Amino acid sequence: MGRDVSQGAFTREDRVRYRQKVRRCLDVFALMLDDFGFDADRPMTGLEIELNLVDSAAEPAMRNEEILANIADPLFQTELGQFNLELNALPRLIERAGFADYEQDLRSSLSRADERAAKSDAKIVLVGILPTLTEGHLVEDNLSTNERYRVLNDQIVGARGEDIELDIRGVERLQTHTDSIAPEAACTSLQFHLQVAPDSFADYWNASQAIAGVQVAIGANSPFLYGRQLWAETRIALFEQATDTRPDELKAQGVRPRVWFGERWITSIFDLFEENVRYFPPLLPICEDEDPVEVLHAGGVPQLGELRLHNGTVYRWNRPVYDIMDGRPHLRVENRVLPAGPTVVDMLANAAFYFGLARALAEADRPIWSQLTFSSAEENFHAAARRGMEAVLHWPRLGDVPVTQLVLNVLLPKAAAGLDGFGVAPAERDRLLGVIEERCRTGRNGAVWQTESVWAAERHRGLDRTAALHHMLQRYAELQRSNEPVHTWPID
């Protein structure tokens, strides 16, 4: 939910009017899908990276407002916690040297932001969950000052009607509760956007769902929370629980969670927006002046503001996006499964793998979703989040297979073919997919490096867990700036 809101108290009339307006937007969207000219000639891509701020002691630095003012770059925005920022890369094509352009721009932007952050005695770290966070950091007072976060917090906590329980069982177990959504701020992600045509959206969304588990397994980078080693990608469980508006009784009734993998393969993007309207009550019933029917009949492009706002409060791991650029509407798949980090080159390797593999599977003669049950895709997703590089996933014609073997033997060639379809330069294709290949051959991603480094600090340096996490994060921040992929990082 990127828009600002200033209204905190909503009336019954607000909710009724908003629901009616959302349904009106949905009807207009259906008409547009039938005969409107969406921009899909040359599919653009986009990247969003959520960032952490730490001080010289590797503690979270609650200074994003001050640092944003120093950065003075519209590509950087606030995020939920005061120790978070978000960087939105400029959209672009990935043909030819598109990935190299992304890399140059991201490294330049991050370097400049780091220089500005240093003026506030802080530095930027790209990691799924900041390992030195404690429960004392993730409290309502440390939410960003932008009013939209306070309103969202009030609406989610109010909808639940009681404290939010966190119960994550991994290598160790975390049981606690919170009276705000502040723990969600720990979840710093890497998000990919892929523009698609209306008639191929379902294929790309289904393909993205099918490979979500594979992405998480090889890209995991969030093994620690509140000093405990939990899942390889603890961010998945934390995000699902920290924004859950359902008390136990509604869970028992089968009410859908707002952080949602989904429950079926789709045939149209309309399926997803219709599910949003059918299953999820509004969190932010804010109406705009536009009448989308009048705009459409006048030959204009409806903003569909209420439908888009509602969509932004349903946190699908692969989210449908309707947007307008230069007066033309377009559709995107927003892939939200991965954590930030460890380096820019690691993140771009993840991007190349996703964009290439999604295209190859979406355009395959026999769709993967005709061979893989949706429940298997969801089970793969959570198994991958728990086990990371050691995950065993289910795949058609292979049965249960280690994820590293699946990637090396089956999926990397498909990703390469997909990148060829985008026109990516062969040298860029091989360089970035080579990072994924070596990650799988060595069995080392960000989560593995973090856990091995903490174990080494505990066993060989005699540090307790808290000191070991701080030591690891200091070293992580140093190695991150080298931009060498994480599978090459030494364990000190």
CSV table of C-alpha atoms in Angstrom, one decimal:
chain,number,residue,atom,x,y,z
A,1,MET,CA,0.0,0.0,0.0
A,2,GLY,CA,2.1,2.9,-1.3
A,3,ARG,CA,-0.4,5.7,-1.1
A,4,ASP,CA,-0.8,8.2,1.7
A,5,VAL,CA,-3.9,8.2,3.9
A,6,SER,CA,-4.9,10.7,6.5
A,7,GLN,CA,-8.2,9.3,7.7
A,8,GLY,CA,-8.1,7.1,10.8
A,9,ALA,CA,-11.7,6.7,11.8
A,10,PHE,CA,-14.1,5.1,9.3
A,11,THR,CA,-17.9,5.1,9.6
A,12,ARG,CA,-20.3,2.4,8.6
A,13,GLU,CA,-21.3,4.6,5.7
A,14,ASP,CA,-17.7,4.8,4.6
A,15,ARG,CA,-17.5,1.0,4.4
A,16,VAL,CA,-20.8,0.6,2.6
A,17,ARG,CA,-19.9,3.2,0.0
A,18,TYR,CA,-16.4,1.8,-0.4
A,19,ARG,CA,-17.7,-1.8,-0.9
A,20,GLN,CA,-20.1,-0.5,-3.6
A,21,LYS,CA,-17.4,1.5,-5.3
A,22,VAL,CA,-15.0,-1.5,-5.3
A,23,ARG,CA,-17.6,-3.6,-7.0
A,24,ARG,CA,-18.3,-0.9,-9.5
A,25,CYS,CA,-14.6,-0.8,-10.2
A,26,LEU,CA,-14.5,-4.6,-10.6
A,27,ASP,CA,-17.3,-4.4,-13.2
A,28,VAL,CA,-15.5,-1.8,-15.1
A,29,PHE,CA,-12.3,-3.8,-15.0
A,30,ALA,CA,-14.1,-6.8,-16.5
A,31,LEU,CA,-15.3,-4.6,-19.4
A,32,MET,CA,-11.7,-3.3,-19.9
A,33,LEU,CA,-10.3,-6.9,-20.1
A,34,ASP,CA,-12.8,-7.7,-22.9
A,35,ASP,CA,-11.9,-4.9,-25.3
A,36,PHE,CA,-9.5,-2.3,-23.9
A,37,GLY,CA,-6.0,-1.7,-25.3
A,38,PHE,CA,-3.5,-2.6,-22.5
A,39,ASP,CA,0.1,-1.8,-22.9
A,40,ALA,CA,1.9,-5.1,-23.6
A,41,ASP,CA,4.0,-4.6,-26.7
A,42,ARG,CA,7.4,-4.6,-25.0
A,43,PRO,CA,7.1,-6.1,-21.5
A,44,MET,CA,8.8,-3.9,-18.9
A,45,THR,CA,10.3,-5.2,-15.6
A,46,GLY,CA,10.7,-3.5,-12.3
A,47,LEU,CA,12.5,-4.2,-8.9
A,48,GLU,CA,11.7,-3.0,-5.4
A,49,ILE,CA,14.2,-3.6,-2.6
A,50,GLU,CA,13.4,-3.0,1.1
A,51,LEU,CA,16.4,-1.9,3.1
A,52,ASN,CA,17.5,-2.0,6.7
A,53,LEU,CA,19.4,0.8,8.6
A,54,VAL,CA,21.9,-0.1,11.3
A,55,ASP,CA,24.2,1.9,13.5
A,56,SER,CA,27.9,1.3,14.2
A,57,ALA,CA,27.1,-1.4,16.8
A,58,ALA,CA,24.9,-3.3,14.2
A,59,GLU,CA,21.7,-2.3,16.1
A,60,PRO,CA,18.7,-1.1,14.1
A,61,ALA,CA,18.9,2.6,13.5
A,62,MET,CA,15.5,4.3,13.8
A,63,ARG,CA,16.4,7.2,11.5
A,64,ASN,CA,14.7,6.7,8.2
A,65,GLU,CA,13.0,10.1,8.1
A,66,GLU,CA,16.2,12.0,8.7
A,67,ILE,CA,18.1,9.8,6.2
A,68,LEU,CA,15.5,10.1,3.5
A,69,ALA,CA,15.7,13.9,3.8
A,70,ASN,CA,19.5,13.6,3.3
A,71,ILE,CA,19.1,11.2,0.4
A,72,ALA,CA,16.6,13.5,-1.3
A,73,ASP,CA,15.9,11.0,-4.1
A,74,PRO,CA,12.3,10.1,-5.1
A,75,LEU,CA,13.4,6.5,-5.8
A,76,PHE,CA,13.8,6.0,-2.0
A,77,GLN,CA,10.7,5.9,0.2
A,78,THR,CA,9.7,5.1,3.7
A,79,GLU,CA,8.7,1.6,4.7
A,80,LEU,CA,6.8,0.3,7.8
A,81,GLY,CA,9.6,0.6,10.4
A,82,GLN,CA,11.7,3.6,11.2
A,83,PHE,CA,14.8,1.4,10.5
A,84,ASN,CA,13.5,0.6,6.9
A,85,LEU,CA,13.7,2.2,3.5
A,86,GLU,CA,12.5,1.1,0.1
A,87,LEU,CA,14.4,1.6,-3.2
A,88,ASN,CA,12.3,1.5,-6.4
A,89,ALA,CA,14.5,0.9,-9.4
A,90,LEU,CA,13.4,2.6,-12.6
A,91,PRO,CA,11.4,0.1,-14.8
A,92,ARG,CA,13.2,-1.1,-17.9
A,93,LEU,CA,13.5,-3.9,-20.5
A,94,ILE,CA,15.9,-6.7,-19.7
A,95,GLU,CA,16.8,-7.4,-23.3
A,96,ARG,CA,20.5,-7.1,-24.2
A,97,ALA,CA,22.3,-5.4,-21.3
A,98,GLY,CA,19.3,-4.6,-19.2
A,99,PHE,CA,20.5,-6.5,-16.2
A,100,ALA,CA,23.9,-4.8,-16.3
A,101,ASP,CA,22.0,-1.5,-16.4
A,102,TYR,CA,20.0,-2.5,-13.3
A,103,GLU,CA,23.2,-3.5,-11.5
A,104,GLN,CA,25.0,-0.2,-12.3
A,105,ASP,CA,22.0,1.9,-11.2
A,106,LEU,CA,21.3,-0.1,-8.0
A,107,ARG,CA,24.9,0.0,-6.9
A,108,SER,CA,25.1,3.7,-7.6
A,109,SER,CA,21.9,4.4,-5.8
A,110,LEU,CA,22.8,2.3,-2.8
A,111,SER,CA,26.3,3.8,-2.6
A,112,ARG,CA,25.0,7.3,-2.7
A,113,ALA,CA,22.3,6.4,0.0
A,114,ASP,CA,25.0,4.8,2.2
A,115,GLU,CA,27.0,8.0,2.0
A,116,ARG,CA,24.0,10.0,3.1
A,117,ALA,CA,23.1,7.5,5.8
A,118,ALA,CA,26.7,7.8,7.2
A,119,LYS,CA,25.9,11.5,8.1
A,120,SER,CA,23.3,10.0,10.5
A,121,ASP,CA,25.7,7.4,11.9
A,122,ALA,CA,24.0,4.7,10.0
A,123,LYS,CA,24.6,2.3,7.1
A,124,ILE,CA,22.4,0.2,4.8
A,125,VAL,CA,22.1,-3.6,5.0
A,126,LEU,CA,20.3,-5.8,2.5
A,127,VAL,CA,19.0,-8.8,4.4
A,128,GLY,CA,15.6,-10.6,4.8
A,129,ILE,CA,15.4,-10.1,8.5
A,130,LEU,CA,17.8,-8.0,10.5
A,131,PRO,CA,19.4,-10.5,12.8
A,132,THR,CA,20.0,-8.1,15.7
A,133,LEU,CA,16.3,-7.1,16.0
A,134,THR,CA,14.7,-7.7,19.4
A,135,GLU,CA,11.1,-7.5,20.6
A,136,GLY,CA,11.9,-4.1,22.1
A,137,HIS,CA,12.7,-2.8,18.6
A,138,LEU,CA,9.5,-4.0,17.0
A,139,VAL,CA,6.9,-1.9,18.8
A,140,GLU,CA,4.3,0.6,17.6
A,141,ASP,CA,6.4,3.6,18.6
A,142,ASN,CA,9.0,2.6,16.0
A,143,LEU,CA,6.6,2.5,13.1
A,144,SER,CA,7.4,5.2,10.5
A,145,THR,CA,5.7,8.5,11.1
A,146,ASN,CA,3.8,8.4,7.8
A,147,GLU,CA,0.1,8.3,8.9
A,148,ARG,CA,-0.7,5.5,6.5
A,149,TYR,CA,1.2,3.0,8.6
A,150,ARG,CA,-0.6,4.1,11.8
A,151,VAL,CA,-4.0,3.8,10.1
A,152,LEU,CA,-3.1,0.4,8.7
A,153,ASN,CA,-1.9,-0.8,12.1
A,154,ASP,CA,-5.2,0.3,13.8
A,155,GLN,CA,-7.3,-1.4,11.1
A,156,ILE,CA,-5.5,-4.7,11.3
A,157,VAL,CA,-5.3,-4.9,15.0
A,158,GLY,CA,-8.9,-3.6,15.3
A,159,ALA,CA,-10.1,-6.3,12.9
A,160,ARG,CA,-8.4,-9.0,14.9
A,161,GLY,CA,-9.7,-7.6,18.2
A,162,GLU,CA,-6.9,-9.1,20.3
A,163,ASP,CA,-3.1,-9.4,20.4
A,164,ILE,CA,-1.4,-11.0,17.4
A,165,GLU,CA,0.3,-14.3,18.3
A,166,LEU,CA,3.6,-15.3,16.8
A,167,ASP,CA,4.5,-19.0,17.0
A,168,ILE,CA,7.3,-20.2,14.7
A,169,ARG,CA,8.8,-23.6,15.1
A,170,GLY,CA,12.0,-24.2,13.3
A,171,VAL,CA,15.5,-25.2,14.4
A,172,GLU,CA,14.5,-23.4,17.6
A,173,ARG,CA,11.0,-22.1,18.5
A,174,LEU,CA,9.7,-18.6,19.0
A,175,GLN,CA,6.5,-18.0,20.9
A,176,THR,CA,5.4,-14.4,21.7
A,177,HIS,CA,2.6,-11.9,21.0
A,178,THR,CA,2.4,-8.3,19.9
A,179,ASP,CA,-0.2,-5.6,20.1
A,180,SER,CA,0.8,-4.0,16.8
A,181,ILE,CA,1.9,-5.0,13.3
A,182,ALA,CA,5.4,-3.7,14.0
A,183,PRO,CA,7.0,-7.2,13.7
A,184,GLU,CA,6.0,-7.1,10.0
A,185,ALA,CA,8.7,-4.4,9.6
A,186,ALA,CA,11.3,-7.1,10.1
A,187,CYS,CA,10.3,-8.6,6.8
A,188,THR,CA,12.4,-6.8,4.2
A,189,SER,CA,11.8,-8.2,0.7
A,190,LEU,CA,12.9,-8.1,-2.9
A,191,GLN,CA,10.0,-7.7,-5.3
A,192,PHE,CA,10.0,-8.3,-9.0
A,193,HIS,CA,7.5,-6.8,-11.4
A,194,LEU,CA,6.8,-8.3,-14.8
A,195,GLN,CA,4.4,-6.6,-17.3
A,196,VAL,CA,2.2,-9.0,-19.2
A,197,ALA,CA,-0.6,-9.0,-21.7
A,198,PRO,CA,-4.2,-9.7,-20.3
A,199,ASP,CA,-4.5,-12.9,-22.3
A,200,SER,CA,-1.2,-14.3,-20.9
A,201,PHE,CA,-1.5,-13.0,-17.3
A,202,ALA,CA,-2.9,-16.3,-16.0
A,203,ASP,CA,-0.1,-18.3,-17.5
A,204,TYR,CA,2.5,-16.0,-15.9
A,205,TRP,CA,0.8,-16.0,-12.5
A,206,ASN,CA,0.3,-19.7,-12.5
A,207,ALA,CA,4.0,-20.2,-13.5
A,208,SER,CA,5.1,-17.8,-10.7
A,209,GLN,CA,3.0,-19.8,-8.1
A,210,ALA,CA,4.5,-23.1,-9.3
A,211,ILE,CA,8.1,-21.9,-8.9
A,212,ALA,CA,7.7,-19.9,-5.7
A,213,GLY,CA,9.0,-22.7,-3.5
A,214,VAL,CA,12.1,-23.1,-5.7
A,215,GLN,CA,12.8,-19.3,-5.5
A,216,VAL,CA,12.5,-19.3,-1.7
A,217,ALA,CA,14.7,-22.3,-1.3
A,218,ILE,CA,17.7,-21.0,-3.2
A,219,GLY,CA,17.2,-17.4,-2.2
A,220,ALA,CA,16.6,-17.8,1.5
A,221,ASN,CA,18.2,-15.1,3.7
A,222,SER,CA,16.2,-14.8,6.9
A,223,PRO,CA,17.2,-17.6,9.4
A,224,PHE,CA,17.1,-15.5,12.7
A,225,LEU,CA,14.5,-13.6,14.5
A,226,TYR,CA,14.7,-12.3,18.1
A,227,GLY,CA,17.9,-14.2,18.6
A,228,ARG,CA,16.5,-17.6,17.6
A,229,GLN,CA,17.3,-19.7,14.5
A,230,LEU,CA,14.0,-20.6,13.0
A,231,TRP,CA,13.3,-21.2,9.3
A,232,ALA,CA,15.7,-20.7,6.5
A,233,GLU,CA,13.3,-18.0,5.3
A,234,THR,CA,11.6,-17.0,8.5
A,235,ARG,CA,10.2,-14.0,6.8
A,236,ILE,CA,7.5,-16.1,5.2
A,237,ALA,CA,6.1,-17.3,8.5
A,238,LEU,CA,6.5,-13.9,10.2
A,239,PHE,CA,4.7,-12.0,7.5
A,240,GLU,CA,1.8,-14.5,7.5
A,241,GLN,CA,1.4,-14.3,11.2
A,242,ALA,CA,2.2,-10.6,11.9
A,243,THR,CA,-0.6,-9.3,9.6
A,244,ASP,CA,-3.3,-12.0,10.4
A,245,THR,CA,-6.6,-10.3,11.0
A,246,ARG,CA,-8.3,-13.6,12.1
A,247,PRO,CA,-8.8,-14.7,15.6
A,248,ASP,CA,-8.7,-18.5,16.2
A,249,GLU,CA,-12.5,-18.9,15.6
A,250,LEU,CA,-12.3,-17.4,12.1
A,251,LYS,CA,-9.3,-19.5,11.3
A,252,ALA,CA,-11.3,-22.6,12.4
A,253,GLN,CA,-14.1,-21.5,10.0
A,254,GLY,CA,-11.6,-21.4,7.1
A,255,VAL,CA,-11.6,-17.7,6.6
A,256,ARG,CA,-8.8,-16.8,4.2
A,257,PRO,CA,-5.7,-15.0,5.6
A,258,ARG,CA,-4.7,-11.6,4.2
A,259,VAL,CA,-1.2,-12.9,3.5
A,260,TRP,CA,-2.2,-15.6,1.1
A,261,PHE,CA,-0.7,-18.1,-1.3
A,262,GLY,CA,-4.1,-18.7,-2.9
A,263,GLU,CA,-6.0,-21.9,-3.4
A,264,ARG,CA,-6.3,-22.5,-7.1
A,265,TRP,CA,-4.8,-22.0,-10.5
A,266,ILE,CA,-6.5,-19.2,-12.4
A,267,THR,CA,-7.8,-18.6,-16.0
A,268,SER,CA,-7.7,-14.8,-15.9
A,269,ILE,CA,-6.4,-11.9,-13.8
A,270,PHE,CA,-10.1,-11.2,-13.1
A,271,ASP,CA,-10.2,-14.3,-10.9
A,272,LEU,CA,-7.8,-12.7,-8.4
A,273,PHE,CA,-9.4,-9.3,-8.2
A,274,GLU,CA,-12.8,-11.0,-7.9
A,275,GLU,CA,-11.5,-13.2,-5.0
A,276,ASN,CA,-10.2,-10.1,-3.3
A,277,VAL,CA,-13.6,-8.5,-3.4
A,278,ARG,CA,-15.5,-11.6,-2.5
A,279,TYR,CA,-13.3,-12.8,0.4
A,280,PHE,CA,-11.7,-9.8,2.1
A,281,PRO,CA,-13.5,-7.0,3.9
A,282,PRO,CA,-12.0,-3.5,3.4
A,283,LEU,CA,-9.2,-2.4,5.7
A,284,LEU,CA,-9.0,1.2,4.3
A,285,PRO,CA,-12.4,2.2,3.0
A,286,ILE,CA,-11.3,5.4,1.3
A,287,CYS,CA,-13.3,6.5,-1.7
A,288,GLU,CA,-12.1,8.7,-4.5
A,289,ASP,CA,-14.2,11.1,-6.7
A,290,GLU,CA,-13.8,9.2,-9.9
A,291,ASP,CA,-16.8,7.4,-11.4
A,292,PRO,CA,-15.0,4.7,-13.4
A,293,VAL,CA,-18.1,4.0,-15.6
A,294,GLU,CA,-18.3,7.6,-16.7
A,295,VAL,CA,-14.5,7.7,-17.4
A,296,LEU,CA,-14.7,4.5,-19.5
A,297,HIS,CA,-17.8,5.7,-21.5
A,298,ALA,CA,-16.0,9.0,-22.2
A,299,GLY,CA,-13.0,7.0,-23.7
A,300,GLY,CA,-10.7,7.7,-20.8
A,301,VAL,CA,-8.6,5.3,-18.7
A,302,PRO,CA,-10.2,4.6,-15.3
A,303,GLN,CA,-7.9,4.9,-12.3
A,304,LEU,CA,-9.9,2.2,-10.4
A,305,GLY,CA,-8.5,3.7,-7.2
A,306,GLU,CA,-10.7,1.7,-4.7
A,307,LEU,CA,-10.0,-1.6,-6.4
A,308,ARG,CA,-6.2,-0.9,-6.5
A,309,LEU,CA,-6.2,0.2,-2.8
A,310,HIS,CA,-8.1,-2.9,-1.8
A,311,ASN,CA,-5.7,-5.1,-3.8
A,312,GLY,CA,-2.9,-3.5,-1.9
A,313,THR,CA,-4.2,-4.8,1.4
A,314,VAL,CA,-4.4,-8.4,0.3
A,315,TYR,CA,-0.9,-9.7,0.5
A,316,ARG,CA,-0.6,-12.4,-2.1
A,317,TRP,CA,2.9,-13.8,-2.6
A,318,ASN,CA,2.3,-13.2,-6.3
A,319,ARG,CA,0.1,-10.2,-6.5
A,320,PRO,CA,-1.8,-8.9,-9.6
A,321,VAL,CA,-1.3,-5.3,-10.4
A,322,TYR,CA,-3.3,-2.9,-12.5
A,323,ASP,CA,-1.5,0.4,-13.2
A,324,ILE,CA,-1.3,3.3,-15.6
A,325,MET,CA,1.9,4.6,-17.2
A,326,ASP,CA,1.9,7.5,-19.6
A,327,GLY,CA,-1.8,7.4,-20.0
A,328,ARG,CA,-1.9,3.7,-20.9
A,329,PRO,CA,-3.1,0.9,-18.6
A,330,HIS,CA,-1.1,-2.2,-18.1
A,331,LEU,CA,-1.0,-5.4,-16.0
A,332,ARG,CA,1.9,-6.8,-13.9
A,333,VAL,CA,2.7,-9.9,-11.9
A,334,GLU,CA,4.3,-8.7,-8.7
A,335,ASN,CA,6.5,-11.5,-7.3
A,336,ARG,CA,7.0,-10.9,-3.6
A,337,VAL,CA,8.4,-14.2,-2.3
A,338,LEU,CA,12.1,-13.3,-1.9
A,339,PRO,CA,14.1,-11.6,0.8
A,340,ALA,CA,16.4,-8.7,0.2
A,341,GLY,CA,20.2,-9.3,-0.2
A,342,PRO,CA,22.8,-10.5,0.3
A,343,THR,CA,24.3,-8.5,-2.6
A,344,VAL,CA,23.2,-6.7,-5.7
A,345,VAL,CA,24.6,-9.4,-7.9
A,346,ASP,CA,22.8,-12.1,-5.8
A,347,MET,CA,19.5,-10.2,-6.2
A,348,LEU,CA,19.9,-9.8,-9.9
A,349,ALA,CA,20.8,-13.5,-10.3
A,350,ASN,CA,17.5,-14.2,-8.5
A,351,ALA,CA,15.7,-11.8,-10.9
A,352,ALA,CA,17.2,-13.5,-14.0
A,353,PHE,CA,16.2,-16.9,-12.7
A,354,TYR,CA,12.7,-15.7,-12.0
A,355,PHE,CA,12.1,-13.8,-15.2
A,356,GLY,CA,13.6,-16.5,-17.4
A,357,LEU,CA,11.9,-19.4,-15.7
A,358,ALA,CA,8.5,-17.7,-15.4
A,359,ARG,CA,8.6,-17.0,-19.2
A,360,ALA,CA,9.7,-20.5,-20.1
A,361,LEU,CA,7.0,-22.2,-18.0
A,362,ALA,CA,4.3,-19.7,-19.1
A,363,GLU,CA,5.0,-20.4,-22.7
A,364,ALA,CA,5.5,-24.1,-22.5
A,365,ASP,CA,3.4,-26.4,-24.7
A,366,ARG,CA,2.2,-28.3,-21.6
A,367,PRO,CA,1.6,-26.0,-18.7
A,368,ILE,CA,3.3,-26.9,-15.4
A,369,TRP,CA,0.0,-26.2,-13.6
A,370,SER,CA,-1.7,-29.0,-15.6
A,371,GLN,CA,0.8,-31.4,-14.0
A,372,LEU,CA,1.3,-30.0,-10.5
A,373,THR,CA,-1.5,-29.7,-8.0
A,374,PHE,CA,-2.0,-26.3,-6.4
A,375,SER,CA,-1.7,-27.9,-3.0
A,376,SER,CA,1.7,-29.3,-3.9
A,377,ALA,CA,2.8,-25.9,-5.1
A,378,GLU,CA,1.8,-24.4,-1.7
A,379,GLU,CA,3.4,-27.3,0.2
A,380,ASN,CA,6.6,-26.8,-1.8
A,381,PHE,CA,6.5,-23.1,-0.8
A,382,HIS,CA,6.4,-23.7,2.9
A,383,ALA,CA,8.8,-26.6,2.8
A,384,ALA,CA,11.3,-24.4,1.0
A,385,ALA,CA,10.9,-21.6,3.5
A,386,ARG,CA,11.6,-24.0,6.4
A,387,ARG,CA,14.5,-25.9,4.9
A,388,GLY,CA,16.0,-23.6,2.3
A,389,MET,CA,18.8,-25.3,0.3
A,390,GLU,CA,18.1,-28.6,2.0
A,391,ALA,CA,14.4,-28.6,0.9
A,392,VAL,CA,13.0,-31.6,-0.9
A,393,LEU,CA,10.2,-30.5,-3.3
A,394,HIS,CA,7.6,-32.3,-5.3
A,395,TRP,CA,7.9,-31.9,-9.1
A,396,PRO,CA,6.0,-33.5,-12.0
A,397,ARG,CA,7.6,-36.7,-13.4
A,398,LEU,CA,10.4,-36.5,-10.8
A,399,GLY,CA,8.4,-37.0,-7.5
A,400,ASP,CA,10.2,-35.7,-4.5
A,401,VAL,CA,13.6,-34.3,-5.4
A,402,PRO,CA,16.2,-32.1,-3.6
A,403,VAL,CA,15.7,-28.6,-4.8
A,404,THR,CA,19.4,-28.2,-5.8
A,405,GLN,CA,19.1,-31.1,-8.2
A,406,LEU,CA,15.8,-29.8,-9.6
A,407,VAL,CA,17.4,-26.5,-10.3
A,408,LEU,CA,20.7,-27.8,-11.8
A,409,ASN,CA,19.2,-30.6,-13.9
A,410,VAL,CA,15.8,-29.2,-15.0
A,411,LEU,CA,15.1,-25.5,-14.2
A,412,LEU,CA,18.3,-23.7,-15.1
A,413,PRO,CA,18.1,-24.7,-18.8
A,414,LYS,CA,14.5,-23.5,-18.9
A,415,ALA,CA,15.5,-20.2,-17.3
A,416,ALA,CA,18.2,-19.7,-19.9
A,417,ALA,CA,15.7,-20.4,-22.7
A,418,GLY,CA,13.3,-17.9,-21.1
A,419,LEU,CA,16.0,-15.2,-20.9
A,420,ASP,CA,16.8,-15.9,-24.6
A,421,GLY,CA,13.1,-15.2,-25.3
A,422,PHE,CA,13.5,-11.8,-23.6
A,423,GLY,CA,16.6,-11.1,-25.8
A,424,VAL,CA,19.0,-11.0,-22.8
A,425,ALA,CA,22.6,-10.9,-23.9
A,426,PRO,CA,24.2,-14.4,-23.6
A,427,ALA,CA,27.0,-13.1,-21.5
A,428,GLU,CA,24.6,-11.5,-18.9
A,429,ARG,CA,22.4,-14.6,-19.0
A,430,ASP,CA,25.3,-16.9,-18.3
A,431,ARG,CA,26.9,-14.6,-15.6
A,432,LEU,CA,23.7,-14.3,-13.5
A,433,LEU,CA,22.4,-17.9,-13.9
A,434,GLY,CA,26.0,-19.0,-13.1
A,435,VAL,CA,25.5,-17.5,-9.7
A,436,ILE,CA,22.4,-19.6,-9.2
A,437,GLU,CA,24.3,-22.7,-10.5
A,438,GLU,CA,27.2,-22.2,-8.1
A,439,ARG,CA,24.8,-21.5,-5.2
A,440,CYS,CA,23.2,-24.9,-5.8
A,441,ARG,CA,26.6,-26.7,-6.3
A,442,THR,CA,28.0,-25.4,-3.1
A,443,GLY,CA,24.7,-25.5,-1.2
A,444,ARG,CA,25.3,-22.0,0.1
A,445,ASN,CA,22.9,-19.1,0.1
A,446,GLY,CA,22.4,-16.2,2.5
A,447,ALA,CA,20.7,-18.3,5.1
A,448,VAL,CA,23.4,-20.9,5.1
A,449,TRP,CA,26.2,-18.3,5.4
A,450,GLN,CA,24.4,-16.6,8.3
A,451,THR,CA,23.8,-19.7,10.3
A,452,GLU,CA,27.3,-21.1,9.7
A,453,SER,CA,28.9,-17.8,10.6
A,454,VAL,CA,26.9,-17.6,13.9
A,455,TRP,CA,27.8,-21.2,14.7
A,456,ALA,CA,31.5,-20.4,14.1
A,457,ALA,CA,31.3,-17.4,16.3
A,458,GLU,CA,29.7,-19.3,19.1
A,459,ARG,CA,31.9,-22.4,18.9
A,460,HIS,CA,35.3,-20.9,17.9
A,461,ARG,CA,35.1,-17.4,19.4
A,462,GLY,CA,33.2,-18.3,22.5
A,463,LEU,CA,30.5,-15.7,21.9
A,464,ASP,CA,27.0,-16.0,23.2
A,465,ARG,CA,24.1,-15.8,20.7
A,466,THR,CA,23.6,-12.1,20.9
A,467,ALA,CA,27.2,-11.2,20.5
A,468,ALA,CA,27.5,-13.8,17.7
A,469,LEU,CA,24.6,-12.2,15.8
A,470,HIS,CA,26.2,-8.8,16.0
A,471,HIS,CA,29.6,-10.1,14.9
A,472,MET,CA,28.0,-11.9,12.0
A,473,LEU,CA,26.0,-8.8,10.9
A,474,GLN,CA,29.1,-6.6,11.0
A,475,ARG,CA,30.9,-9.1,8.8
A,476,TYR,CA,27.9,-9.5,6.5
A,477,ALA,CA,27.7,-5.7,5.9
A,478,GLU,CA,31.4,-5.7,5.0
A,479,LEU,CA,31.1,-8.5,2.5
A,480,GLN,CA,28.0,-7.2,1.0
A,481,ARG,CA,29.8,-4.1,-0.2
A,482,SER,CA,32.2,-6.2,-2.2
A,483,ASN,CA,29.3,-7.3,-4.4
A,484,GLU,CA,30.8,-10.8,-4.5
A,485,PRO,CA,28.0,-13.4,-4.6
A,486,VAL,CA,27.3,-15.0,-1.2
A,487,HIS,CA,28.3,-18.5,-2.1
A,488,THR,CA,31.9,-17.2,-2.3
A,489,TRP,CA,31.9,-15.5,1.1
A,490,PRO,CA,34.3,-16.9,3.7
A,491,ILE,CA,33.3,-18.1,7.2
A,492,ASP,CA,35.6,-16.4,9.6
